[in-house]
Coordinates of C-alpha atoms in Angstrom, one line a residue:
M4 CA 39.6 -2.8 53.7
R5 CA 41.4 -0.2 51.0
R6 CA 43.3 -1.9 48.3
I7 CA 44.5 -0.3 45.0
Y8 CA 43.4 -2.6 42.3
E9 CA 39.7 -3.1 40.9
D10 CA 37.4 -5.2 43.1
S11 CA 38.4 -8.2 40.4
A12 CA 42.1 -8.4 41.1
Y13 CA 41.2 -9.9 44.3
D14 CA 38.3 -12.1 43.1
A15 CA 38.4 -15.4 45.3
D16 CA 37.4 -17.5 42.2
V17 CA 40.6 -18.0 40.2
P18 CA 40.3 -21.0 37.3
S19 CA 44.0 -21.5 38.0
Y20 CA 45.1 -25.0 36.9
W21 CA 46.8 -25.7 40.3
A22 CA 43.4 -25.7 41.8
T23 CA 42.6 -28.6 39.5
T24 CA 44.9 -30.5 41.0
V25 CA 44.3 -30.7 44.7
A26 CA 40.8 -31.2 46.7
P27 CA 40.0 -27.8 47.7
E28 CA 40.7 -26.7 51.6
H29 CA 38.0 -24.8 53.9
W30 CA 38.5 -23.0 57.1
P31 CA 35.6 -22.0 59.4
E32 CA 34.8 -18.0 59.4
L33 CA 35.9 -16.9 62.6
Q34 CA 32.8 -16.0 64.6
G35 CA 32.7 -14.3 68.6
V36 CA 35.4 -13.5 70.6
Q37 CA 38.8 -15.5 70.4
K38 CA 42.2 -15.2 71.8
A39 CA 46.3 -16.0 70.7
D40 CA 49.2 -14.8 71.6
V41 CA 49.5 -14.4 68.1
A42 CA 47.6 -13.5 65.4
I43 CA 48.5 -13.8 61.6
I44 CA 46.7 -11.6 59.4
G45 CA 47.3 -13.9 55.7
G46 CA 47.7 -17.8 55.0
G47 CA 49.6 -18.2 52.5
F48 CA 53.1 -19.2 52.3
T49 CA 54.2 -16.2 54.9
G50 CA 51.5 -16.4 56.9
L51 CA 51.7 -20.4 57.2
N52 CA 55.6 -20.9 57.6
A53 CA 55.4 -18.1 60.3
A54 CA 52.4 -20.0 62.4
L55 CA 54.2 -23.6 62.1
T56 CA 57.4 -21.7 63.4
L57 CA 55.5 -20.7 66.6
A58 CA 53.2 -23.1 67.2
Q59 CA 56.2 -25.0 67.1
A60 CA 57.9 -23.1 69.9
G61 CA 54.6 -23.5 71.9
V62 CA 52.9 -20.2 71.2
D63 CA 49.0 -20.3 70.9
V64 CA 48.9 -18.6 67.1
A65 CA 45.6 -18.1 65.1
V66 CA 45.8 -17.3 61.3
V67 CA 43.0 -14.9 59.5
E68 CA 42.4 -15.5 55.7
A69 CA 40.1 -12.9 53.8
Q70 CA 39.2 -16.1 51.5
T71 CA 39.8 -19.5 51.0
P72 CA 43.5 -21.3 51.6
G73 CA 46.2 -20.5 49.2
W74 CA 43.4 -18.1 47.0
G75 CA 46.4 -15.3 46.7
A76 CA 49.7 -15.3 45.2
S77 CA 50.5 -18.6 46.7
G78 CA 48.0 -20.2 44.6
R79 CA 48.5 -18.4 41.8
N80 CA 52.3 -18.0 41.0
G81 CA 54.3 -20.2 38.7
G82 CA 55.6 -22.6 40.9
F83 CA 59.5 -21.6 40.8
C84 CA 61.2 -22.0 44.0
C85 CA 64.2 -20.5 43.2
L86 CA 66.8 -17.4 44.0
G87 CA 65.5 -13.7 44.4
G88 CA 63.4 -11.4 45.7
T89 CA 64.8 -8.0 45.0
K90 CA 64.6 -6.1 41.8
L91 CA 67.9 -4.3 42.4
P92 CA 71.3 -5.4 40.8
E93 CA 73.9 -6.7 42.8
S94 CA 76.5 -4.1 41.9
L95 CA 73.8 -1.9 43.6
L96 CA 73.2 -3.9 46.7
R97 CA 76.9 -4.1 47.4
K98 CA 76.9 -0.4 46.9
R99 CA 74.2 0.2 49.4
F100 CA 75.0 -2.6 51.8
G101 CA 78.5 -3.5 51.2
D102 CA 80.1 -6.9 50.7
I103 CA 79.0 -8.1 54.1
G104 CA 75.2 -7.1 53.2
L105 CA 75.1 -9.0 49.8
S106 CA 77.0 -12.0 51.3
E107 CA 74.2 -12.1 53.6
W108 CA 71.5 -11.8 51.2
Q109 CA 72.8 -14.0 48.8
H110 CA 73.1 -16.8 51.9
T111 CA 69.2 -16.3 52.6
Q112 CA 68.8 -17.1 48.7
K113 CA 70.1 -19.8 49.4
A114 CA 68.6 -20.8 52.8
S115 CA 65.3 -20.0 51.4
I116 CA 65.6 -23.0 48.5
A117 CA 67.3 -25.6 51.3
Y118 CA 64.2 -24.6 53.8
V119 CA 61.5 -25.8 51.3
Q120 CA 63.4 -28.5 50.4
A121 CA 63.6 -29.5 53.8
L122 CA 60.3 -29.1 54.6
L123 CA 59.0 -30.7 51.4
E124 CA 61.4 -33.9 52.6
M125 CA 60.9 -33.7 56.2
H126 CA 56.9 -34.0 55.7
Q127 CA 56.9 -36.2 52.8
I128 CA 54.8 -33.1 50.7
D129 CA 54.5 -34.4 47.1
A130 CA 54.5 -30.9 45.2
D131 CA 55.3 -32.5 41.5
T132 CA 59.2 -31.1 42.3
H133 CA 61.1 -31.2 39.3
S134 CA 64.0 -29.1 37.5
K135 CA 67.6 -29.0 38.8
G136 CA 68.2 -25.3 38.9
E137 CA 66.8 -22.5 36.8
T138 CA 67.8 -21.4 33.1
Q139 CA 67.9 -17.9 31.7
V140 CA 67.6 -17.8 27.9
A141 CA 69.3 -14.8 26.4
H142 CA 66.4 -12.7 23.8
S143 CA 69.3 -11.2 22.8
A144 CA 73.2 -11.0 22.2
R145 CA 73.3 -8.1 24.1
A146 CA 72.0 -10.5 27.0
W147 CA 73.8 -13.1 25.9
R148 CA 77.4 -11.3 26.6
A149 CA 76.2 -10.4 30.1
M150 CA 75.3 -13.9 31.0
Q151 CA 78.9 -15.2 30.0
D152 CA 80.4 -12.4 32.0
E153 CA 77.9 -13.2 35.2
A154 CA 78.6 -16.9 35.1
E155 CA 81.5 -17.5 37.0
D156 CA 80.2 -14.4 39.7
T157 CA 77.0 -16.1 40.0
A158 CA 78.9 -19.7 40.6
Q159 CA 81.4 -17.9 43.3
S160 CA 78.7 -16.0 45.1
Y161 CA 76.3 -18.5 45.7
G162 CA 78.5 -21.9 45.7
V163 CA 76.8 -23.4 43.1
A164 CA 77.8 -25.1 39.8
T165 CA 76.8 -23.0 36.4
H166 CA 76.5 -24.1 32.7
L167 CA 76.4 -22.1 29.5
T168 CA 74.6 -23.7 26.5
Q169 CA 75.9 -21.9 23.3
K170 CA 72.7 -21.1 20.6
A171 CA 74.0 -24.1 18.7
D172 CA 73.4 -26.4 21.5
L173 CA 70.0 -25.5 22.5
A174 CA 68.5 -28.0 20.7
A175 CA 70.1 -31.1 21.8
E176 CA 69.5 -30.1 25.7
G177 CA 65.9 -29.5 24.8
M178 CA 65.2 -25.7 24.5
D179 CA 65.4 -24.4 21.1
G180 CA 64.1 -21.3 20.5
P181 CA 64.5 -18.0 19.5
W182 CA 67.6 -17.8 21.5
H183 CA 71.0 -16.6 21.5
G184 CA 72.4 -19.0 24.5
A185 CA 71.5 -20.2 27.9
L186 CA 73.0 -20.0 31.5
T187 CA 71.6 -22.7 34.0
T188 CA 72.2 -22.0 37.8
R189 CA 72.2 -25.2 39.9
A190 CA 69.9 -23.5 42.5
G191 CA 66.3 -24.4 43.1
F192 CA 63.5 -26.2 41.6
A193 CA 59.8 -26.2 40.1
L194 CA 56.9 -27.0 42.1
N195 CA 53.4 -27.5 42.4
P196 CA 52.6 -24.2 44.4
L197 CA 48.9 -25.3 45.8
K198 CA 50.3 -28.5 46.5
Y199 CA 53.3 -27.3 48.7
H200 CA 50.4 -24.8 50.4
T201 CA 48.3 -27.8 51.1
G202 CA 51.0 -29.4 52.6
L203 CA 51.2 -26.7 54.8
V204 CA 47.7 -26.6 55.6
H205 CA 47.8 -30.2 56.9
L206 CA 50.9 -29.3 59.1
A207 CA 48.8 -26.4 60.6
Q208 CA 45.7 -28.9 61.3
Q209 CA 48.2 -31.7 62.9
A210 CA 49.8 -28.5 65.0
G211 CA 46.3 -27.8 66.3
I212 CA 46.8 -24.1 64.7
A213 CA 43.4 -21.9 64.8
C214 CA 43.1 -21.1 61.0
Y215 CA 39.8 -19.0 60.1
G216 CA 39.1 -18.4 56.4
Q217 CA 36.4 -16.2 54.8
S218 CA 37.2 -13.6 57.5
P219 CA 38.8 -10.8 55.8
V220 CA 39.8 -8.2 58.7
L221 CA 38.0 -5.0 58.5
K222 CA 39.9 -3.1 61.2
M223 CA 42.5 -3.3 63.5
D224 CA 42.1 -1.8 66.9
P225 CA 45.6 -0.6 69.1
H226 CA 46.7 -3.8 71.3
Y227 CA 45.1 -5.7 69.2
V228 CA 42.0 -6.3 68.2
L229 CA 40.9 -7.7 64.7
H230 CA 37.8 -7.2 63.4
T231 CA 36.1 -9.6 61.0
P232 CA 32.5 -9.6 59.5
K233 CA 31.4 -11.9 62.1
G234 CA 33.9 -11.7 65.1
K235 CA 36.8 -10.7 66.5
L236 CA 40.4 -12.0 67.6
I237 CA 42.3 -10.2 70.3
A238 CA 46.2 -11.2 70.1
D239 CA 49.3 -9.8 71.9
T240 CA 51.2 -9.8 68.5
V241 CA 49.9 -9.4 65.1
I242 CA 51.9 -10.5 61.9
I243 CA 51.0 -8.9 58.6
A244 CA 51.6 -11.3 55.7
T245 CA 49.3 -10.6 53.1
N246 CA 51.9 -8.8 50.7
G247 CA 50.3 -7.9 47.2
Y248 CA 46.8 -8.2 48.6
S249 CA 47.7 -5.9 51.6
S250 CA 45.1 -3.2 52.6
E251 CA 46.2 0.4 52.7
D252 CA 44.6 1.0 56.6
L253 CA 45.5 -2.9 58.0
P254 CA 47.8 -1.1 59.6
S255 CA 47.9 2.5 58.4
W256 CA 52.0 2.3 58.4
L257 CA 51.7 0.2 55.6
R258 CA 49.8 2.7 53.4
A259 CA 51.6 3.5 49.9
R260 CA 54.7 1.2 51.2
Y261 CA 54.0 -1.7 49.3
L262 CA 53.2 -1.8 45.5
P263 CA 51.0 -4.4 43.8
V264 CA 51.9 -6.1 39.8
Q265 CA 49.8 -8.0 38.3
S266 CA 51.7 -11.0 36.6
S267 CA 49.4 -13.5 34.2
V268 CA 49.8 -17.5 33.6
I269 CA 48.5 -19.7 30.6
V270 CA 48.6 -23.6 30.7
T271 CA 48.2 -25.4 27.6
R272 CA 46.6 -29.0 27.0
V273 CA 48.7 -32.0 27.7
L274 CA 51.4 -31.7 24.8
T275 CA 52.2 -34.7 22.2
E276 CA 56.4 -36.0 22.2
K277 CA 55.5 -35.1 18.7
E278 CA 54.8 -31.9 19.5
K279 CA 57.6 -31.3 22.1
A280 CA 59.8 -32.3 19.1
A281 CA 58.4 -29.8 17.1
A282 CA 59.2 -26.8 19.2
G283 CA 62.1 -28.4 20.3
W284 CA 61.2 -28.0 23.9
F285 CA 61.4 -31.2 26.0
T286 CA 63.6 -30.0 29.1
D287 CA 61.9 -30.2 32.2
Q288 CA 64.1 -27.3 33.3
M289 CA 62.0 -24.3 34.9
A290 CA 63.2 -21.0 32.5
Y291 CA 62.8 -17.3 31.9
D292 CA 64.2 -15.0 29.4
S293 CA 66.3 -12.2 30.2
R294 CA 64.1 -9.1 29.5
Q295 CA 63.0 -6.4 32.4
L296 CA 59.5 -7.8 31.7
L297 CA 60.1 -11.2 31.6
H298 CA 58.2 -14.1 30.6
Y299 CA 58.8 -17.3 32.3
F300 CA 57.9 -20.9 31.4
R301 CA 58.2 -24.5 31.8
L302 CA 57.1 -28.2 31.2
L303 CA 55.0 -29.4 33.7
P304 CA 55.8 -33.4 34.9
E305 CA 52.2 -34.0 33.1
G306 CA 53.3 -32.7 30.0
R307 CA 51.3 -29.3 29.8
F308 CA 53.3 -26.0 29.3
L309 CA 53.1 -23.0 31.5
F310 CA 53.6 -19.3 30.6
G311 CA 53.6 -16.4 32.7
M312 CA 54.3 -13.2 32.1
R313 CA 54.3 -9.5 34.0
G314 CA 52.2 -6.3 32.9
G315 CA 48.7 -4.7 33.4
L316 CA 47.6 -1.7 34.8
R317 CA 44.1 -2.2 35.5
A318 CA 41.9 -5.1 36.5
T319 CA 39.1 -4.1 34.4
S320 CA 37.4 -6.7 32.3
G321 CA 38.4 -5.1 29.1
A322 CA 41.9 -4.5 30.5
Q323 CA 42.2 -8.5 31.4
A324 CA 40.9 -9.3 28.1
R325 CA 43.5 -7.2 26.4
I326 CA 46.6 -9.0 28.7
K327 CA 45.1 -12.3 27.5
R328 CA 45.4 -11.4 24.0
K329 CA 48.9 -10.2 24.6
I330 CA 50.2 -13.6 26.6
R331 CA 49.0 -15.6 23.6
R332 CA 50.9 -13.3 21.3
D333 CA 54.1 -13.4 23.0
F334 CA 53.5 -17.2 23.6
A335 CA 52.7 -18.2 19.8
K336 CA 56.0 -15.8 19.1
M337 CA 58.3 -17.5 21.3
F338 CA 56.8 -21.1 20.7
P339 CA 55.1 -20.9 17.0
A340 CA 55.0 -24.4 16.9
W341 CA 52.5 -24.5 19.7
R342 CA 50.5 -21.4 17.9
D343 CA 47.2 -23.5 17.7
V344 CA 47.8 -25.7 21.1
D345 CA 45.0 -25.1 23.3
I346 CA 44.8 -23.0 26.4
T347 CA 43.1 -24.8 28.8
H348 CA 43.5 -22.2 32.0
D349 CA 44.8 -18.7 32.2
W350 CA 44.7 -16.4 35.1
N351 CA 46.4 -13.5 37.0
G352 CA 47.3 -12.6 40.7
L353 CA 49.6 -9.7 42.3
V354 CA 53.1 -10.1 42.9
C355 CA 54.5 -7.5 45.2
M356 CA 57.2 -4.7 44.6
M357 CA 58.8 -2.1 47.5
P358 CA 60.3 1.7 47.4
G359 CA 63.5 0.0 47.8
L360 CA 63.2 -2.7 45.6
V361 CA 64.2 -5.1 48.4
P362 CA 62.0 -7.3 50.7
F363 CA 60.8 -6.1 54.1
A364 CA 60.5 -8.4 57.0
G365 CA 60.3 -7.5 61.1
A366 CA 59.1 -5.2 63.2
I367 CA 57.1 -2.2 62.3
P368 CA 58.2 0.9 63.9
G369 CA 56.5 2.6 66.5
H370 CA 54.3 -0.1 66.8
S371 CA 55.3 -2.5 69.7
G372 CA 54.1 -6.0 69.0
L373 CA 53.4 -5.5 65.2
Y374 CA 55.4 -7.0 62.6
A375 CA 55.4 -7.8 58.8
G376 CA 56.7 -10.1 55.9
L377 CA 56.3 -8.4 52.4
G378 CA 57.8 -7.3 48.9
Y379 CA 59.2 -10.4 47.2
H380 CA 59.2 -8.8 43.7
G381 CA 57.7 -12.0 41.9
N382 CA 60.0 -14.7 43.7
G383 CA 58.4 -15.6 46.7
V384 CA 57.9 -19.1 46.8
A385 CA 61.2 -19.5 48.4
L386 CA 61.7 -16.5 50.1
S387 CA 58.4 -15.7 51.5
S388 CA 57.9 -19.3 53.2
F389 CA 61.8 -18.5 54.9
T390 CA 60.5 -14.9 55.6
G391 CA 57.6 -16.3 57.7
H392 CA 59.7 -18.5 59.4
M393 CA 62.1 -16.2 60.0
V394 CA 59.6 -13.4 61.3
A395 CA 58.8 -16.1 63.5
R396 CA 61.8 -16.3 65.0
Q397 CA 62.2 -12.7 65.7
V398 CA 58.9 -12.6 67.7
L399 CA 60.4 -15.2 69.3
G400 CA 63.7 -13.2 69.9
D401 CA 65.9 -14.3 66.9
P402 CA 66.9 -11.3 65.1
G403 CA 67.6 -13.9 62.0
L404 CA 67.4 -11.9 58.8
P405 CA 69.9 -10.4 57.1
D406 CA 69.9 -6.2 57.8
L407 CA 68.7 -5.5 54.3
M408 CA 65.5 -6.9 54.8
R409 CA 64.7 -5.2 57.8
I410 CA 65.2 -1.6 57.0
P411 CA 61.3 -0.1 56.9
P412 CA 60.4 1.0 53.6
G413 CA 59.9 4.6 52.7
R414 CA 56.5 5.3 50.8
F415 CA 55.6 5.5 46.9
P416 CA 54.3 8.9 45.4
L417 CA 50.7 9.0 44.1
G418 CA 49.4 6.9 47.1
R419 CA 46.6 4.7 46.3
A420 CA 47.1 5.8 42.3
R421 CA 50.6 4.6 42.3
R422 CA 50.2 1.6 40.2
M423 CA 50.1 4.2 37.3
L424 CA 53.7 4.8 38.0
L425 CA 54.0 1.5 36.1
A426 CA 53.3 2.8 32.9
P427 CA 56.4 4.7 32.5
A428 CA 58.4 1.8 33.8
Y429 CA 56.7 -0.9 31.2
L430 CA 57.3 1.7 28.5
A431 CA 60.9 1.7 29.2
A432 CA 61.4 -1.7 30.3
E433 CA 59.9 -2.7 26.4
T434 CA 62.4 0.1 25.3
F435 CA 65.3 -1.5 26.8
D436 CA 64.3 -5.1 25.9
L437 CA 64.7 -4.3 22.3

């Protein structure tokens, strides 16, 4: 395997808060020679949803996971099941893909949320859901003006209700702070991502899907033999579902076509009602600010507070220590009443960006029987789940996903050093955010 970050970025021992809320799942290692109609590399939201869809159609499917179930982004994210998945503004999406292409993309985002909600309800998966849509808070007067201009377009484009909150009314809605206003879009909800993932694992077990853990794919031969440390998996079709935890050589086509980006999260101890009142934040809305280098945050149902941010170029111990100091500084600046509240959990993970800033899902050119789904740009709970389902539908003969997701991505410059491209991007974003 050839990954572009230091080994510590792929450490399976992640002290996330979510891991304390569920019993750990264990899959057997792949040993000897095994066969399946379809092999899926990656046991996260994308891979498991693809496996479930294929199994329901009677396909013999096997999932191979490099570590334990949910060790990657599916078990490390902030739990925002919401609209999103691209870093392009809608004006550029319309210019590149036309009105029909943009409309298809908007429909896909809504369908992704509905897909996850239906899974939770149909299979009675208790994932601690809450929040009626998501709320964006304006960090500047300029951002607030833009929100007011966008509110009606968002409501019409997605067919959902939106609500603008003036600065003077923020405290009454339980979201007081250094904001200039807020825009709430009634689409999506928050959840415990590892409880959702555990529910998918149990569904896979019930469906009789062969799932192997601690079985990183070290090499993939043509037509298609997957080599793991203790065995081989032979399949007619392969789906790559590794997202930001991908390897440059699995397959070699993937080299430099994705860019993992670090995201960090902290969680506090349980807050008292008095402490919530002191900060003026007692809403259960999932929220994020309007910065380019955004922060995302929410009160968890049990009374803890989750706070996350993007940033970081390296995964060395020194770099991680600096990120930990920065996220605490930003948290204290935005929620000064909680400056001295104990942080009980902190962790990081990798989100995945693509050269064209849109996700990719579908057949890999020049490789018959090889598919991939990745590149959710930090909004993958809903989209990765739906993408896994729809890539499986493609394997079964249904094209499904919008055209913009099926365009093969180009390559980033700088090869394995491409994360250095993030340095000027972060600097530009910080300047824009002033």
